[in-house]
XYZ file of C-alpha atoms in Angstrom:
452
model
C -0.975 -157.169 -92.878
C -4.569 -155.735 -94.230
C -6.184 -152.273 -93.935
C -9.015 -152.033 -92.141
C -9.699 -148.911 -94.391
C -8.950 -150.244 -97.451
C -11.639 -153.418 -96.386
C -14.486 -150.646 -96.010
C -13.373 -149.140 -98.910
C -13.868 -151.903 -100.909
C -17.228 -153.049 -99.010
C -18.322 -149.223 -100.105
C -17.828 -150.397 -103.616
C -19.866 -152.876 -103.314
C -23.094 -151.162 -102.155
C -22.137 -149.061 -105.402
C -22.741 -151.852 -107.693
C -25.894 -152.762 -106.182
C -26.902 -149.152 -106.442
C -26.327 -149.190 -110.253
C -28.181 -152.252 -110.164
C -30.952 -150.255 -108.660
C -31.053 -147.875 -111.302
C -31.095 -149.877 -114.165
C -33.596 -152.203 -112.961
C -35.921 -149.124 -112.654
C -35.153 -147.652 -116.244
C -34.871 -151.294 -118.326
C -36.999 -154.031 -116.326
C -40.415 -154.879 -116.322
C -42.760 -157.585 -115.426
C -43.566 -160.059 -118.458
C -46.913 -160.410 -119.273
C -47.372 -163.933 -116.612
C -46.694 -161.739 -113.701
C -49.154 -159.188 -114.843
C -52.911 -158.954 -113.653
C -55.236 -161.034 -115.548
C -57.765 -158.926 -117.396
C -61.569 -159.986 -117.694
C -62.194 -163.258 -120.318
C -58.372 -164.076 -120.481
C -56.996 -167.353 -119.087
C -54.276 -167.422 -116.175
C -50.481 -168.506 -117.183
C -49.044 -171.863 -115.092
C -46.224 -172.908 -116.817
C -43.898 -170.687 -115.567
C -45.254 -171.077 -111.946
C -45.029 -174.689 -112.426
C -41.733 -174.905 -112.857
C -41.325 -173.109 -109.238
C -40.150 -176.558 -107.220
C -37.150 -177.144 -110.243
C -36.527 -173.113 -109.326
C -36.171 -174.399 -105.576
C -33.846 -177.197 -106.395
C -31.570 -175.039 -108.463
C -31.182 -172.658 -105.760
C -30.325 -175.089 -103.196
C -27.776 -176.408 -105.584
C -26.214 -173.134 -105.761
C -26.621 -171.657 -102.538
C -25.749 -174.453 -100.107
C -24.632 -177.276 -102.617
C -21.904 -174.858 -104.432
C -21.522 -172.953 -100.651
C -20.343 -175.824 -98.308
C -18.408 -178.258 -101.153
C -15.876 -174.774 -100.447
C -15.517 -175.552 -96.982
C -12.948 -178.550 -96.554
C -10.681 -175.476 -96.085
C -10.373 -175.899 -92.568
C -10.258 -171.737 -91.687
C -12.569 -170.974 -94.795
C -15.936 -172.129 -93.896
C -17.365 -168.472 -93.621
C -15.852 -167.527 -97.376
C -16.691 -170.782 -99.031
C -20.486 -169.665 -97.739
C -20.226 -166.157 -97.192
C -18.763 -165.117 -100.547
C -20.761 -167.741 -102.403
C -23.614 -166.069 -100.912
C -22.744 -162.684 -101.620
C -21.382 -163.911 -105.342
C -24.912 -165.841 -106.180
C -26.923 -162.457 -105.082
C -24.931 -160.344 -107.013
C -24.601 -162.024 -110.251
C -28.610 -163.451 -110.454
C -29.374 -159.577 -110.876
C -26.719 -159.068 -112.926
C -26.992 -161.782 -115.259
C -30.946 -160.610 -115.433
C -30.135 -157.833 -116.838
C -26.789 -158.665 -119.007
C -28.778 -161.503 -120.627
C -32.067 -158.755 -120.681
C -29.962 -156.310 -122.171
C -29.009 -159.229 -124.977
C -32.399 -160.400 -125.873
C -34.182 -156.673 -125.256
C -37.627 -155.755 -126.773
C -39.135 -152.733 -127.010
C -35.853 -151.267 -125.356
C -37.028 -152.736 -122.229
C -36.457 -155.976 -120.091
C -38.692 -159.232 -119.563
C -39.108 -160.276 -116.013
C -40.483 -163.591 -115.475
C -39.587 -166.613 -113.118
C -38.133 -168.624 -116.363
C -35.381 -165.204 -116.542
C -34.413 -165.736 -112.683
C -34.262 -169.847 -113.370
C -31.432 -168.354 -116.612
C -29.783 -166.100 -114.015
C -29.466 -168.612 -111.483
C -28.029 -170.863 -113.788
C -25.220 -167.604 -114.973
C -24.773 -167.811 -111.372
C -23.516 -171.214 -111.501
C -20.404 -169.544 -113.677
C -18.132 -167.184 -111.341
C -18.705 -169.688 -108.640
C -17.415 -172.584 -110.616
C -14.123 -170.087 -111.525
C -14.357 -169.140 -107.686
C -13.560 -173.026 -106.879
C -10.480 -173.047 -108.739
C -9.064 -169.498 -107.175
C -10.697 -170.342 -103.517
C -8.753 -168.765 -100.544
C -6.310 -166.355 -102.813
C -8.664 -163.635 -104.165
C -10.667 -160.659 -101.885
C -14.533 -159.848 -102.600
C -13.255 -156.973 -104.681
C -11.418 -159.526 -106.785
C -14.582 -161.718 -107.392
C -16.716 -158.888 -107.755
C -14.404 -157.685 -111.338
C -14.281 -161.383 -112.256
C -17.859 -161.756 -111.941
C -18.859 -159.072 -113.310
C -16.950 -159.124 -116.184
C -17.346 -163.190 -116.307
C -21.083 -162.850 -116.387
C -21.367 -160.407 -118.992
C -19.021 -162.311 -121.399
C -20.515 -165.903 -120.624
C -23.801 -164.388 -121.738
C -22.059 -163.214 -125.212
C -20.888 -166.775 -125.865
C -23.694 -168.388 -124.595
C -25.813 -166.258 -127.287
C -23.719 -167.393 -130.097
C -23.275 -170.944 -128.765
C -27.300 -171.258 -128.689
C -29.082 -168.653 -130.497
C -26.489 -168.583 -133.492
C -24.989 -171.713 -133.870
C -27.686 -173.267 -132.491
C -26.169 -176.220 -130.654
C -27.549 -178.625 -127.969
C -26.924 -178.041 -124.067
C -29.823 -178.016 -122.342
C -27.824 -178.689 -119.676
C -25.170 -176.349 -119.948
C -22.213 -178.753 -119.771
C -20.416 -176.380 -122.576
C -21.442 -173.017 -122.235
C -21.809 -172.670 -118.703
C -19.142 -176.077 -116.667
C -16.790 -175.570 -119.592
C -16.649 -171.584 -119.348
C -16.613 -171.209 -116.130
C -13.864 -173.976 -115.101
C -11.354 -172.987 -117.853
C -11.913 -168.907 -117.045
C -11.023 -169.440 -113.125
C -8.298 -171.556 -114.682
C -7.044 -168.803 -116.583
C -7.098 -166.211 -113.631
C -5.400 -168.718 -111.545
C -2.523 -169.023 -113.987
C -1.934 -164.817 -114.221
C -2.127 -165.136 -110.393
C -0.102 -167.724 -109.904
C 2.689 -167.331 -107.309
C 6.628 -166.937 -108.001
C 8.768 -170.479 -107.994
C 9.561 -170.143 -104.557
C 6.201 -169.568 -103.275
C 4.655 -172.143 -104.764
C 3.986 -174.497 -101.919
C 0.964 -175.269 -100.828
C 0.030 -172.486 -98.040
C -0.480 -172.605 -94.093
C -4.089 -173.471 -94.064
C -4.150 -175.100 -97.654
C -5.698 -178.333 -96.194
C -8.624 -179.771 -94.550
C -9.313 -180.842 -91.181
C -12.028 -183.717 -90.259
C -14.513 -181.558 -88.947
C -14.196 -179.424 -92.799
C -14.443 -181.949 -94.824
C -18.089 -183.372 -93.008
C -19.194 -180.187 -94.037
C -17.957 -180.163 -97.677
C -20.108 -183.401 -98.111
C -23.127 -181.961 -97.496
C -22.274 -179.631 -100.217
C -21.415 -182.906 -102.604
C -24.944 -184.150 -100.823
C -27.207 -181.315 -102.102
C -25.521 -181.389 -105.590
C -25.964 -185.004 -106.066
C -29.462 -185.082 -105.041
C -30.806 -181.992 -107.001
C -28.467 -182.163 -110.345
C -31.182 -183.563 -111.896
C -33.137 -180.530 -111.468
C -30.523 -178.674 -112.680
C -30.240 -180.289 -116.175
C -33.992 -180.589 -117.098
C -35.364 -177.344 -115.885
C -34.852 -176.010 -119.524
C -35.678 -179.197 -121.568
C -39.230 -179.105 -123.344
C -41.362 -181.913 -124.504
C -40.163 -184.693 -122.785
C -36.702 -184.064 -122.842
C -37.595 -183.046 -119.223
C -37.857 -186.628 -118.343
C -35.317 -188.076 -119.939
C -33.010 -185.685 -118.880
C -33.839 -186.371 -115.111
C -33.463 -190.054 -115.814
C -30.562 -189.900 -117.456
C -28.596 -187.465 -115.405
C -29.618 -189.638 -112.209
C -28.417 -192.921 -113.750
C -24.959 -190.871 -115.153
C -24.522 -189.592 -111.054
C -25.168 -193.531 -110.319
C -22.606 -194.885 -111.928
C -19.987 -191.676 -111.382
C -20.245 -192.515 -107.440
C -19.962 -196.173 -107.570
C -17.000 -195.823 -110.196
C -15.231 -192.847 -107.613
C -15.127 -195.463 -104.950
C -13.606 -197.891 -106.769
C -10.976 -195.867 -108.323
C -10.118 -193.914 -105.141
C -9.604 -196.898 -103.255
C -7.340 -198.639 -106.365
C -4.980 -195.171 -106.836
C -5.253 -193.602 -103.552
C -2.226 -193.977 -101.361
C -2.713 -196.724 -98.994
C -5.216 -197.672 -101.229
C -7.741 -196.046 -98.811
C -10.727 -193.802 -100.067
C -9.784 -189.711 -100.165
C -12.359 -187.782 -99.149
C -11.561 -184.965 -101.829
C -12.170 -187.431 -104.776
C -16.169 -188.474 -103.007
C -16.324 -184.732 -102.692
C -16.086 -184.139 -106.074
C -15.789 -186.762 -108.660
C -19.093 -188.568 -107.422
C -20.331 -185.296 -108.972
C -18.814 -185.575 -112.524
C -21.268 -187.721 -114.021
C -23.856 -184.678 -114.087
C -21.781 -182.622 -115.575
C -20.653 -185.282 -118.409
C -24.133 -186.194 -119.130
C -25.037 -182.124 -118.953
C -25.242 -181.484 -123.250
C -26.528 -184.792 -123.890
C -29.371 -185.637 -120.560
C -32.368 -184.587 -122.763
C -31.448 -187.118 -125.719
C -32.445 -190.664 -126.787
C -28.765 -191.818 -125.336
C -30.712 -194.584 -123.563
C -29.914 -196.284 -119.688
C -26.537 -197.875 -121.227
C -25.263 -194.396 -122.498
C -25.994 -192.598 -119.392
C -24.109 -195.345 -117.291
C -21.463 -195.071 -119.854
C -20.952 -191.331 -119.537
C -20.853 -192.006 -115.696
C -18.446 -194.035 -115.723
C -16.359 -192.439 -117.895
C -16.460 -188.952 -115.901
C -15.776 -190.652 -112.669
C -12.701 -192.195 -113.850
C -11.284 -188.791 -115.689
C -12.049 -187.175 -112.648
C -10.433 -189.465 -110.389
C -7.757 -189.831 -112.159
C -7.307 -185.848 -112.679
C -7.622 -185.147 -108.880
C -4.933 -188.043 -108.185
C -2.502 -187.014 -111.488
C -2.980 -184.236 -112.873
C -3.672 -181.579 -110.727
C -0.478 -182.521 -108.951
C 1.168 -182.038 -112.203
C -0.719 -179.122 -113.170
C 0.516 -177.227 -109.803
C 4.326 -178.050 -109.665
C 5.095 -177.919 -113.545
C 2.652 -175.162 -114.659
C 1.982 -173.330 -111.204
C -1.826 -173.060 -111.837
C -3.467 -173.586 -109.042
C -6.776 -175.344 -108.756
C -7.834 -175.063 -105.117
C -10.932 -176.796 -105.916
C -10.295 -178.900 -108.733
C -12.544 -177.332 -110.858
C -10.493 -178.737 -113.807
C -11.647 -182.194 -112.905
C -15.167 -181.491 -111.623
C -16.395 -179.488 -113.910
C -13.482 -179.071 -117.165
C -12.731 -182.596 -118.373
C -16.486 -183.683 -117.874
C -17.570 -180.820 -119.671
C -15.363 -182.094 -122.637
C -16.697 -185.478 -122.526
C -20.006 -183.835 -122.551
C -19.398 -181.830 -125.410
C -17.937 -184.949 -127.350
C -20.527 -187.017 -126.896
C -23.155 -185.122 -128.336
C -20.581 -184.854 -131.213
C -21.449 -188.669 -131.499
C -25.062 -188.829 -130.677
C -25.734 -185.615 -132.902
C -24.000 -187.611 -136.038
C -26.937 -190.347 -135.269
C -29.660 -188.125 -134.837
C -32.633 -188.804 -136.863
C -36.281 -186.488 -137.549
C -38.071 -190.301 -137.086
C -36.596 -190.294 -133.720
C -37.020 -187.063 -132.405
C -39.885 -186.712 -134.650
C -42.276 -183.091 -133.522
C -39.361 -182.611 -130.564
C -36.457 -181.644 -133.039
C -37.992 -178.130 -134.018
C -37.064 -177.541 -130.098
C -34.208 -180.127 -128.927
C -32.342 -179.570 -133.143
C -33.680 -176.976 -134.773
C -30.922 -176.135 -136.921
C -32.144 -179.231 -138.272
C -34.876 -179.007 -139.536
C -36.524 -176.419 -142.209
C -38.219 -173.025 -141.696
C -41.499 -174.773 -142.691
C -41.407 -177.017 -140.193
C -40.229 -174.367 -137.194
C -43.603 -172.205 -138.426
C -45.953 -175.062 -137.927
C -44.309 -175.410 -134.581
C -44.632 -172.332 -133.637
C -48.429 -171.839 -135.138
C -49.482 -174.521 -132.506
C -47.913 -172.977 -129.402
C -47.362 -169.095 -130.089
C -45.749 -168.912 -126.546
C -42.278 -170.684 -127.960
C -39.666 -168.801 -129.969
C -37.666 -170.568 -132.262
C -34.789 -170.091 -134.191
C -33.289 -172.539 -135.934
C -34.601 -173.469 -139.491
C -31.635 -174.470 -141.034
C -32.039 -177.923 -142.707
C -28.826 -178.668 -141.139
C -27.093 -182.451 -141.545
C -26.611 -184.632 -138.698
C -22.527 -184.686 -139.304
C -23.161 -180.581 -139.562
C -24.468 -180.565 -136.359
C -22.036 -182.816 -134.727
C -19.548 -180.648 -135.816
C -21.406 -177.508 -134.735
C -20.959 -179.094 -131.048
C -17.349 -179.400 -131.648
C -17.340 -176.003 -132.500
C -19.334 -174.754 -129.547
C -16.766 -176.622 -126.959
C -13.561 -175.291 -128.520
C -15.104 -171.449 -129.158
C -16.014 -171.526 -125.320
C -13.252 -173.145 -124.067
C -10.917 -170.317 -126.555
C -13.451 -167.477 -125.229
C -13.086 -168.572 -121.450
C -9.373 -168.981 -121.535
C -8.820 -165.176 -123.275
C -10.998 -163.438 -120.972
C -10.011 -165.014 -118.144
C -6.436 -164.418 -119.426
C -7.250 -160.580 -119.708
C -9.287 -160.447 -116.344
C -6.269 -162.254 -114.051
C -3.879 -159.465 -115.734
C -6.535 -156.176 -114.745
C -6.742 -158.588 -110.888
C -2.942 -158.493 -111.156
C -1.347 -155.241 -112.693
C -3.943 -152.702 -111.595
C -4.040 -151.159 -108.276
C -6.554 -153.325 -106.806
C -6.009 -154.768 -103.183
C -4.399 -158.563 -103.295
C -3.934 -160.705 -100.438
C -0.392 -161.722 -99.577
C 0.354 -165.365 -99.213
C 0.714 -164.948 -95.603
C -3.374 -164.169 -95.541
C -3.852 -167.062 -98.300
C -7.264 -168.832 -97.045
C -8.199 -167.719 -93.857
C -11.222 -166.004 -92.360
C -9.422 -163.642 -90.799
C -8.780 -160.914 -92.953
C -12.545 -160.034 -93.894
C -14.549 -161.961 -91.179
C -14.711 -161.485 -86.942
C -13.601 -164.988 -86.364
C -14.526 -166.328 -82.563
C -11.255 -166.870 -80.484
C -10.173 -170.104 -80.845
C -7.008 -172.470 -80.634
C -4.355 -173.032 -83.583
C -4.846 -176.261 -85.053
């Protein structure tokens, strides 16, 4: 059984990490000019503050949506919601720092609402990975995983967006694919032996826990358009909202229909409804600000819903039985495969892009496909916008870069996940026994209740 002394030692370590963050913020982080007092004759900057409603939406997704979605395990509700709050709060601070170090100027990190929004989005990455490992890790293991994963994620995102100049405004490639395959790789290394491969005693839902998980689904469903649109520029935010909503709607209808077809006794499966209804939001993320048309958004939603339901019904059991890769929340079906769909869709759309279609927005959506002179004109018109690119890349070349971006992301995520899994498995970090899986009592004070 677990040691209370070991638990205390672990939480002391967590506090030490927070103190290290305090020192780093003290030394390196300074308010951006938008957050400083306005001098005489200067006008107030309100552009970033105008994004506060979307910031709130993303906060709801991270802390309520993700948290409650993972409460389906009948004896893991405290941990699902509590660890989501803990991990989100920790990762947001770490993401501000690690992404700030990459883009720092004059040895200092600028802090603005946009930085916090970026950090919120980064928090989704280890939360996605946590879903693959849900119920089988300790808080200390989650801490180590999150610290390394977010650093690797930030580096991969920088290469993909700033160097390769791929289009990924909704983060399907850099966020969802990375989080899913990193978590699956860690799960593969931590997989149980063949004689312990069966499901744990508490690895399942009951009526009440499934209802709580459905609350998370509804919050994610309602606010997903904000997640996909918050970083879009020009008229892109409105297209992103419209396309995301239509894709979610199409995925939802498809999920209900297909779930009734493939499930036992042709009844609806709550696992499908809780998860596959959201797959459209992931699958449209990379292309949500592009001119894909309403029909394109609906088609992507139908494909995503179909692939996700079939993944839950057939692929996840196969991965568990044949490969012993346990994916507790099915992140491969909700985040992994829909992200691959989004990347493929982005390559198809990029191959058809013309400057006549996107006009002046080419410099912000596909900056590598314009000339340096066009970027200089755009920056002159809006001096606050920093645009990288100007390679005069062809449409077919951009399509190739989109595919290279997803391939690179998946490879980096898997290699990083394998290395993290090795550290968690073979170092002297406290691990849970099989009997301790999927229950709150190991780390939480739980009211007395009758065994179910």
